[in-house]
């Protein structure tokens, strides 16, 4: 893979409430335009909320927060520390959501229209652009809806 870094040794697991301060800290660094992460606990407290975290040593390096709605997994927030990008960590987080039990039939997400890097990353993982939410983000930027069928 062009530009790939050596994958760090990381542990991927389901997140817990105790992980939220580290998730909030990482989210503030990698998703500053996404808003305040302090409300993430409400997703974990809700039945459809799912959190996965990736750690290297004692440091949280990535996270994915999703919600389950019937046979669909919707990715709400995903972030990977700059030092762990292009190592397979983001892919591993997506695959964790895709292999949730029971298996979802589709994974959906929204990404800023101007975030070409994220759009290319998701496209490389099989996501297709299938809709636009006009002026969705603060400042009026559109959101691109992307989805991926999960092969059973």
mmCIF file with all atom_site columns, C-alpha atoms in Angstrom:
data_model
loop_
_atom_site.group_PDB
_atom_site.id
_atom_site.type_symbol
_atom_site.label_atom_id
_atom_site.label_alt_id
_atom_site.label_comp_id
_atom_site.label_asym_id
_atom_site.label_entity_id
_atom_site.label_seq_id
_atom_site.pdbx_PDB_ins_code
_atom_site.Cartn_x
_atom_site.Cartn_y
_atom_site.Cartn_z
_atom_site.occupancy
_atom_site.B_iso_or_equiv
_atom_site.pdbx_formal_charge
_atom_site.auth_seq_id
_atom_site.auth_comp_id
_atom_site.auth_asym_id
_atom_site.auth_atom_id
_atom_site.pdbx_PDB_model_num
ATOM 1   C CA . UNK A 1 1   ? 0.000   0.000   0.000  1.00 0.00 ? 1   UNK A CA 1
ATOM 2   C CA . UNK A 1 2   ? 1.488   3.315   -1.070 1.00 0.00 ? 2   UNK A CA 1
ATOM 3   C CA . UNK A 1 3   ? 2.421   5.500   1.890  1.00 0.00 ? 3   UNK A CA 1
ATOM 4   C CA . UNK A 1 4   ? 1.518   2.835   4.423  1.00 0.00 ? 4   UNK A CA 1
ATOM 5   C CA . UNK A 1 5   ? 3.249   2.888   7.757  1.00 0.00 ? 5   UNK A CA 1
ATOM 6   C CA . UNK A 1 6   ? 4.197   -0.130  9.772  1.00 0.00 ? 6   UNK A CA 1
ATOM 7   C CA . UNK A 1 7   ? 1.114   -1.066  11.747 1.00 0.00 ? 7   UNK A CA 1
ATOM 8   C CA . UNK A 1 8   ? 1.525   -0.330  15.432 1.00 0.00 ? 8   UNK A CA 1
ATOM 9   C CA . UNK A 1 9   ? 0.807   -3.100  17.851 1.00 0.00 ? 9   UNK A CA 1
ATOM 10  C CA . UNK A 1 10  ? -2.680  -2.231  18.939 1.00 0.00 ? 10  UNK A CA 1
ATOM 11  C CA . UNK A 1 11  ? -5.484  -3.854  20.835 1.00 0.00 ? 11  UNK A CA 1
ATOM 12  C CA . UNK A 1 12  ? -9.011  -3.434  19.515 1.00 0.00 ? 12  UNK A CA 1
ATOM 13  C CA . UNK A 1 13  ? -11.888 -3.993  21.921 1.00 0.00 ? 13  UNK A CA 1
ATOM 14  C CA . UNK A 1 14  ? -15.375 -2.854  22.826 1.00 0.00 ? 14  UNK A CA 1
ATOM 15  C CA . UNK A 1 15  ? -15.283 0.471   24.588 1.00 0.00 ? 15  UNK A CA 1
ATOM 16  C CA . UNK A 1 16  ? -16.557 1.113   28.085 1.00 0.00 ? 16  UNK A CA 1
ATOM 17  C CA . UNK A 1 17  ? -17.713 4.147   29.990 1.00 0.00 ? 17  UNK A CA 1
ATOM 18  C CA . UNK A 1 18  ? -14.241 4.350   31.576 1.00 0.00 ? 18  UNK A CA 1
ATOM 19  C CA . UNK A 1 19  ? -12.798 4.975   28.083 1.00 0.00 ? 19  UNK A CA 1
ATOM 20  C CA . UNK A 1 20  ? -14.878 8.109   27.495 1.00 0.00 ? 20  UNK A CA 1
ATOM 21  C CA . UNK A 1 21  ? -12.414 10.693  28.858 1.00 0.00 ? 21  UNK A CA 1
ATOM 22  C CA . UNK A 1 22  ? -9.699  9.395   26.507 1.00 0.00 ? 22  UNK A CA 1
ATOM 23  C CA . UNK A 1 23  ? -12.181 9.219   23.609 1.00 0.00 ? 23  UNK A CA 1
ATOM 24  C CA . UNK A 1 24  ? -13.259 12.812  24.290 1.00 0.00 ? 24  UNK A CA 1
ATOM 25  C CA . UNK A 1 25  ? -9.614  13.941  24.379 1.00 0.00 ? 25  UNK A CA 1
ATOM 26  C CA . UNK A 1 26  ? -8.789  12.205  21.089 1.00 0.00 ? 26  UNK A CA 1
ATOM 27  C CA . UNK A 1 27  ? -12.007 13.463  19.460 1.00 0.00 ? 27  UNK A CA 1
ATOM 28  C CA . UNK A 1 28  ? -11.072 17.052  20.368 1.00 0.00 ? 28  UNK A CA 1
ATOM 29  C CA . UNK A 1 29  ? -7.760  16.578  18.511 1.00 0.00 ? 29  UNK A CA 1
ATOM 30  C CA . UNK A 1 30  ? -8.907  14.700  15.413 1.00 0.00 ? 30  UNK A CA 1
ATOM 31  C CA . UNK A 1 31  ? -12.521 15.869  15.000 1.00 0.00 ? 31  UNK A CA 1
ATOM 32  C CA . UNK A 1 32  ? -12.522 19.445  16.280 1.00 0.00 ? 32  UNK A CA 1
ATOM 33  C CA . UNK A 1 33  ? -15.228 20.521  13.832 1.00 0.00 ? 33  UNK A CA 1
ATOM 34  C CA . UNK A 1 34  ? -17.512 17.684  14.952 1.00 0.00 ? 34  UNK A CA 1
ATOM 35  C CA . UNK A 1 35  ? -18.467 19.448  18.144 1.00 0.00 ? 35  UNK A CA 1
ATOM 36  C CA . UNK A 1 36  ? -18.443 18.590  21.813 1.00 0.00 ? 36  UNK A CA 1
ATOM 37  C CA . UNK A 1 37  ? -17.786 14.932  22.580 1.00 0.00 ? 37  UNK A CA 1
ATOM 38  C CA . UNK A 1 38  ? -18.951 15.193  26.192 1.00 0.00 ? 38  UNK A CA 1
ATOM 39  C CA . UNK A 1 39  ? -22.368 13.786  25.224 1.00 0.00 ? 39  UNK A CA 1
ATOM 40  C CA . UNK A 1 40  ? -20.941 10.470  24.041 1.00 0.00 ? 40  UNK A CA 1
ATOM 41  C CA . UNK A 1 41  ? -22.027 8.744   27.249 1.00 0.00 ? 41  UNK A CA 1
ATOM 42  C CA . UNK A 1 42  ? -25.671 8.992   26.231 1.00 0.00 ? 42  UNK A CA 1
ATOM 43  C CA . UNK A 1 43  ? -24.960 6.734   23.241 1.00 0.00 ? 43  UNK A CA 1
ATOM 44  C CA . UNK A 1 44  ? -23.366 4.108   25.448 1.00 0.00 ? 44  UNK A CA 1
ATOM 45  C CA . UNK A 1 45  ? -26.295 4.281   27.828 1.00 0.00 ? 45  UNK A CA 1
ATOM 46  C CA . UNK A 1 46  ? -28.756 3.715   24.988 1.00 0.00 ? 46  UNK A CA 1
ATOM 47  C CA . UNK A 1 47  ? -29.379 0.172   23.807 1.00 0.00 ? 47  UNK A CA 1
ATOM 48  C CA . UNK A 1 48  ? -28.293 0.810   20.204 1.00 0.00 ? 48  UNK A CA 1
ATOM 49  C CA . UNK A 1 49  ? -24.992 2.497   21.202 1.00 0.00 ? 49  UNK A CA 1
ATOM 50  C CA . UNK A 1 50  ? -21.715 0.741   20.360 1.00 0.00 ? 50  UNK A CA 1
ATOM 51  C CA . UNK A 1 51  ? -18.152 1.885   20.998 1.00 0.00 ? 51  UNK A CA 1
ATOM 52  C CA . UNK A 1 52  ? -14.905 0.282   19.881 1.00 0.00 ? 52  UNK A CA 1
ATOM 53  C CA . UNK A 1 53  ? -11.481 1.544   20.906 1.00 0.00 ? 53  UNK A CA 1
ATOM 54  C CA . UNK A 1 54  ? -7.966  0.819   19.690 1.00 0.00 ? 54  UNK A CA 1
ATOM 55  C CA . UNK A 1 55  ? -5.057  1.273   22.063 1.00 0.00 ? 55  UNK A CA 1
ATOM 56  C CA . UNK A 1 56  ? -1.316  1.088   21.616 1.00 0.00 ? 56  UNK A CA 1
ATOM 57  C CA . UNK A 1 57  ? 0.275   0.535   24.987 1.00 0.00 ? 57  UNK A CA 1
ATOM 58  C CA . UNK A 1 58  ? -1.501  2.773   27.456 1.00 0.00 ? 58  UNK A CA 1
ATOM 59  C CA . UNK A 1 59  ? -2.611  5.273   24.792 1.00 0.00 ? 59  UNK A CA 1
ATOM 60  C CA . UNK A 1 60  ? -5.992  5.311   23.134 1.00 0.00 ? 60  UNK A CA 1
ATOM 61  C CA . UNK A 1 61  ? -5.223  5.804   19.442 1.00 0.00 ? 61  UNK A CA 1
ATOM 62  C CA . UNK A 1 62  ? -8.590  5.281   17.765 1.00 0.00 ? 62  UNK A CA 1
ATOM 63  C CA . UNK A 1 63  ? -12.298 4.923   18.356 1.00 0.00 ? 63  UNK A CA 1
ATOM 64  C CA . UNK A 1 64  ? -15.522 4.268   16.520 1.00 0.00 ? 64  UNK A CA 1
ATOM 65  C CA . UNK A 1 65  ? -18.930 5.133   17.940 1.00 0.00 ? 65  UNK A CA 1
ATOM 66  C CA . UNK A 1 66  ? -21.957 3.663   16.199 1.00 0.00 ? 66  UNK A CA 1
ATOM 67  C CA . UNK A 1 67  ? -25.590 2.967   16.800 1.00 0.00 ? 67  UNK A CA 1
ATOM 68  C CA . UNK A 1 68  ? -27.516 -0.096  15.800 1.00 0.00 ? 68  UNK A CA 1
ATOM 69  C CA . UNK A 1 69  ? -30.935 0.434   14.224 1.00 0.00 ? 69  UNK A CA 1
ATOM 70  C CA . UNK A 1 70  ? -32.557 -2.839  13.226 1.00 0.00 ? 70  UNK A CA 1
ATOM 71  C CA . UNK A 1 71  ? -30.244 -4.427  10.627 1.00 0.00 ? 71  UNK A CA 1
ATOM 72  C CA . UNK A 1 72  ? -28.183 -1.276  10.063 1.00 0.00 ? 72  UNK A CA 1
ATOM 73  C CA . UNK A 1 73  ? -25.082 0.059   11.817 1.00 0.00 ? 73  UNK A CA 1
ATOM 74  C CA . UNK A 1 74  ? -24.692 3.836   11.595 1.00 0.00 ? 74  UNK A CA 1
ATOM 75  C CA . UNK A 1 75  ? -21.221 5.185   12.288 1.00 0.00 ? 75  UNK A CA 1
ATOM 76  C CA . UNK A 1 76  ? -21.634 8.384   14.256 1.00 0.00 ? 76  UNK A CA 1
ATOM 77  C CA . UNK A 1 77  ? -18.019 9.299   15.080 1.00 0.00 ? 77  UNK A CA 1
ATOM 78  C CA . UNK A 1 78  ? -14.718 7.754   14.145 1.00 0.00 ? 78  UNK A CA 1
ATOM 79  C CA . UNK A 1 79  ? -11.252 9.082   14.863 1.00 0.00 ? 79  UNK A CA 1
ATOM 80  C CA . UNK A 1 80  ? -7.681  7.831   14.628 1.00 0.00 ? 80  UNK A CA 1
ATOM 81  C CA . UNK A 1 81  ? -4.687  9.652   16.082 1.00 0.00 ? 81  UNK A CA 1
ATOM 82  C CA . UNK A 1 82  ? -2.368  11.147  13.467 1.00 0.00 ? 82  UNK A CA 1
ATOM 83  C CA . UNK A 1 83  ? 0.464   8.807   14.503 1.00 0.00 ? 83  UNK A CA 1
ATOM 84  C CA . UNK A 1 84  ? -1.719  5.746   13.813 1.00 0.00 ? 84  UNK A CA 1
ATOM 85  C CA . UNK A 1 85  ? -3.162  6.760   10.446 1.00 0.00 ? 85  UNK A CA 1
ATOM 86  C CA . UNK A 1 86  ? -2.421  4.604   7.397  1.00 0.00 ? 86  UNK A CA 1
ATOM 87  C CA . UNK A 1 87  ? -1.590  1.648   9.642  1.00 0.00 ? 87  UNK A CA 1
ATOM 88  C CA . UNK A 1 88  ? -4.793  -0.383  9.330  1.00 0.00 ? 88  UNK A CA 1
ATOM 89  C CA . UNK A 1 89  ? -6.312  0.846   12.570 1.00 0.00 ? 89  UNK A CA 1
ATOM 90  C CA . UNK A 1 90  ? -9.189  2.686   10.881 1.00 0.00 ? 90  UNK A CA 1
ATOM 91  C CA . UNK A 1 91  ? -9.927  -0.345  8.733  1.00 0.00 ? 91  UNK A CA 1
ATOM 92  C CA . UNK A 1 92  ? -9.915  -2.572  11.842 1.00 0.00 ? 92  UNK A CA 1
ATOM 93  C CA . UNK A 1 93  ? -12.419 -0.289  13.579 1.00 0.00 ? 93  UNK A CA 1
ATOM 94  C CA . UNK A 1 94  ? -14.755 -0.377  10.556 1.00 0.00 ? 94  UNK A CA 1
ATOM 95  C CA . UNK A 1 95  ? -14.485 -4.167  10.342 1.00 0.00 ? 95  UNK A CA 1
ATOM 96  C CA . UNK A 1 96  ? -15.326 -4.468  14.040 1.00 0.00 ? 96  UNK A CA 1
ATOM 97  C CA . UNK A 1 97  ? -18.577 -2.619  13.361 1.00 0.00 ? 97  UNK A CA 1
ATOM 98  C CA . UNK A 1 98  ? -19.225 -4.784  10.276 1.00 0.00 ? 98  UNK A CA 1
ATOM 99  C CA . UNK A 1 99  ? -18.874 -8.020  12.233 1.00 0.00 ? 99  UNK A CA 1
ATOM 100 C CA . UNK A 1 100 ? -21.181 -6.965  15.055 1.00 0.00 ? 100 UNK A CA 1
ATOM 101 C CA . UNK A 1 101 ? -23.480 -9.789  16.156 1.00 0.00 ? 101 UNK A CA 1
ATOM 102 C CA . UNK A 1 102 ? -26.038 -10.197 14.725 1.00 0.00 ? 102 UNK A CA 1
ATOM 103 C CA . UNK A 1 103 ? -24.444 -9.174  11.448 1.00 0.00 ? 103 UNK A CA 1
ATOM 104 C CA . UNK A 1 104 ? -25.792 -5.940  10.003 1.00 0.00 ? 104 UNK A CA 1
ATOM 105 C CA . UNK A 1 105 ? -26.833 -5.874  6.362  1.00 0.00 ? 105 UNK A CA 1
ATOM 106 C CA . UNK A 1 106 ? -25.523 -2.343  5.818  1.00 0.00 ? 106 UNK A CA 1
ATOM 107 C CA . UNK A 1 107 ? -23.178 0.188   7.420  1.00 0.00 ? 107 UNK A CA 1
ATOM 108 C CA . UNK A 1 108 ? -23.931 3.876   6.864  1.00 0.00 ? 108 UNK A CA 1
ATOM 109 C CA . UNK A 1 109 ? -22.154 7.113   7.711  1.00 0.00 ? 109 UNK A CA 1
ATOM 110 C CA . UNK A 1 110 ? -22.009 10.769  6.792  1.00 0.00 ? 110 UNK A CA 1
ATOM 111 C CA . UNK A 1 111 ? -18.844 12.654  5.929  1.00 0.00 ? 111 UNK A CA 1
ATOM 112 C CA . UNK A 1 112 ? -18.146 16.297  5.162  1.00 0.00 ? 112 UNK A CA 1
ATOM 113 C CA . UNK A 1 113 ? -18.291 16.956  1.431  1.00 0.00 ? 113 UNK A CA 1
ATOM 114 C CA . UNK A 1 114 ? -14.923 18.723  1.610  1.00 0.00 ? 114 UNK A CA 1
ATOM 115 C CA . UNK A 1 115 ? -13.146 15.879  3.398  1.00 0.00 ? 115 UNK A CA 1
ATOM 116 C CA . UNK A 1 116 ? -11.637 14.217  0.330  1.00 0.00 ? 116 UNK A CA 1
ATOM 117 C CA . UNK A 1 117 ? -9.278  12.067  2.407  1.00 0.00 ? 117 UNK A CA 1
ATOM 118 C CA . UNK A 1 118 ? -12.087 10.522  4.442  1.00 0.00 ? 118 UNK A CA 1
ATOM 119 C CA . UNK A 1 119 ? -14.231 10.006  1.343  1.00 0.00 ? 119 UNK A CA 1
ATOM 120 C CA . UNK A 1 120 ? -11.366 8.190   -0.380 1.00 0.00 ? 120 UNK A CA 1
ATOM 121 C CA . UNK A 1 121 ? -10.681 6.089   2.737  1.00 0.00 ? 121 UNK A CA 1
ATOM 122 C CA . UNK A 1 122 ? -14.298 4.944   2.975  1.00 0.00 ? 122 UNK A CA 1
ATOM 123 C CA . UNK A 1 123 ? -14.512 4.324   -0.787 1.00 0.00 ? 123 UNK A CA 1
ATOM 124 C CA . UNK A 1 124 ? -11.428 2.092   -0.547 1.00 0.00 ? 124 UNK A CA 1
ATOM 125 C CA . UNK A 1 125 ? -13.315 0.055   2.069  1.00 0.00 ? 125 UNK A CA 1
ATOM 126 C CA . UNK A 1 126 ? -16.263 -0.463  -0.267 1.00 0.00 ? 126 UNK A CA 1
ATOM 127 C CA . UNK A 1 127 ? -18.503 2.427   0.763  1.00 0.00 ? 127 UNK A CA 1
ATOM 128 C CA . UNK A 1 128 ? -20.521 4.122   -1.970 1.00 0.00 ? 128 UNK A CA 1
ATOM 129 C CA . UNK A 1 129 ? -21.737 7.686   -1.974 1.00 0.00 ? 129 UNK A CA 1
ATOM 130 C CA . UNK A 1 130 ? -25.509 7.507   -2.134 1.00 0.00 ? 130 UNK A CA 1
ATOM 131 C CA . UNK A 1 131 ? -26.921 10.791  -0.915 1.00 0.00 ? 131 UNK A CA 1
ATOM 132 C CA . UNK A 1 132 ? -26.335 14.385  0.140  1.00 0.00 ? 132 UNK A CA 1
ATOM 133 C CA . UNK A 1 133 ? -27.660 16.302  3.133  1.00 0.00 ? 133 UNK A CA 1
ATOM 134 C CA . UNK A 1 134 ? -27.447 19.891  2.029  1.00 0.00 ? 134 UNK A CA 1
ATOM 135 C CA . UNK A 1 135 ? -25.945 22.407  4.450  1.00 0.00 ? 135 UNK A CA 1
ATOM 136 C CA . UNK A 1 136 ? -25.865 19.762  7.197  1.00 0.00 ? 136 UNK A CA 1
ATOM 137 C CA . UNK A 1 137 ? -22.753 20.892  9.060  1.00 0.00 ? 137 UNK A CA 1
ATOM 138 C CA . UNK A 1 138 ? -22.211 24.210  10.849 1.00 0.00 ? 138 UNK A CA 1
ATOM 139 C CA . UNK A 1 139 ? -21.072 26.747  8.317  1.00 0.00 ? 139 UNK A CA 1
ATOM 140 C CA . UNK A 1 140 ? -23.314 25.242  5.646  1.00 0.00 ? 140 UNK A CA 1
ATOM 141 C CA . UNK A 1 141 ? -21.125 22.402  4.397  1.00 0.00 ? 141 UNK A CA 1
ATOM 142 C CA . UNK A 1 142 ? -22.964 19.448  2.856  1.00 0.00 ? 142 UNK A CA 1
ATOM 143 C CA . UNK A 1 143 ? -22.804 15.935  4.289  1.00 0.00 ? 143 UNK A CA 1
ATOM 144 C CA . UNK A 1 144 ? -22.249 13.018  1.928  1.00 0.00 ? 144 UNK A CA 1
ATOM 145 C CA . UNK A 1 145 ? -24.097 9.858   2.936  1.00 0.00 ? 145 UNK A CA 1
ATOM 146 C CA . UNK A 1 146 ? -22.081 6.716   2.291  1.00 0.00 ? 146 UNK A CA 1
ATOM 147 C CA . UNK A 1 147 ? -23.079 3.100   2.745  1.00 0.00 ? 147 UNK A CA 1
ATOM 148 C CA . UNK A 1 148 ? -21.629 -0.369  2.428  1.00 0.00 ? 148 UNK A CA 1
ATOM 149 C CA . UNK A 1 149 ? -23.501 -3.636  2.217  1.00 0.00 ? 149 UNK A CA 1
ATOM 150 C CA . UNK A 1 150 ? -22.154 -6.286  4.557  1.00 0.00 ? 150 UNK A CA 1
ATOM 151 C CA . UNK A 1 151 ? -21.618 -9.563  2.759  1.00 0.00 ? 151 UNK A CA 1
ATOM 152 C CA . UNK A 1 152 ? -22.842 -12.485 4.790  1.00 0.00 ? 152 UNK A CA 1
#
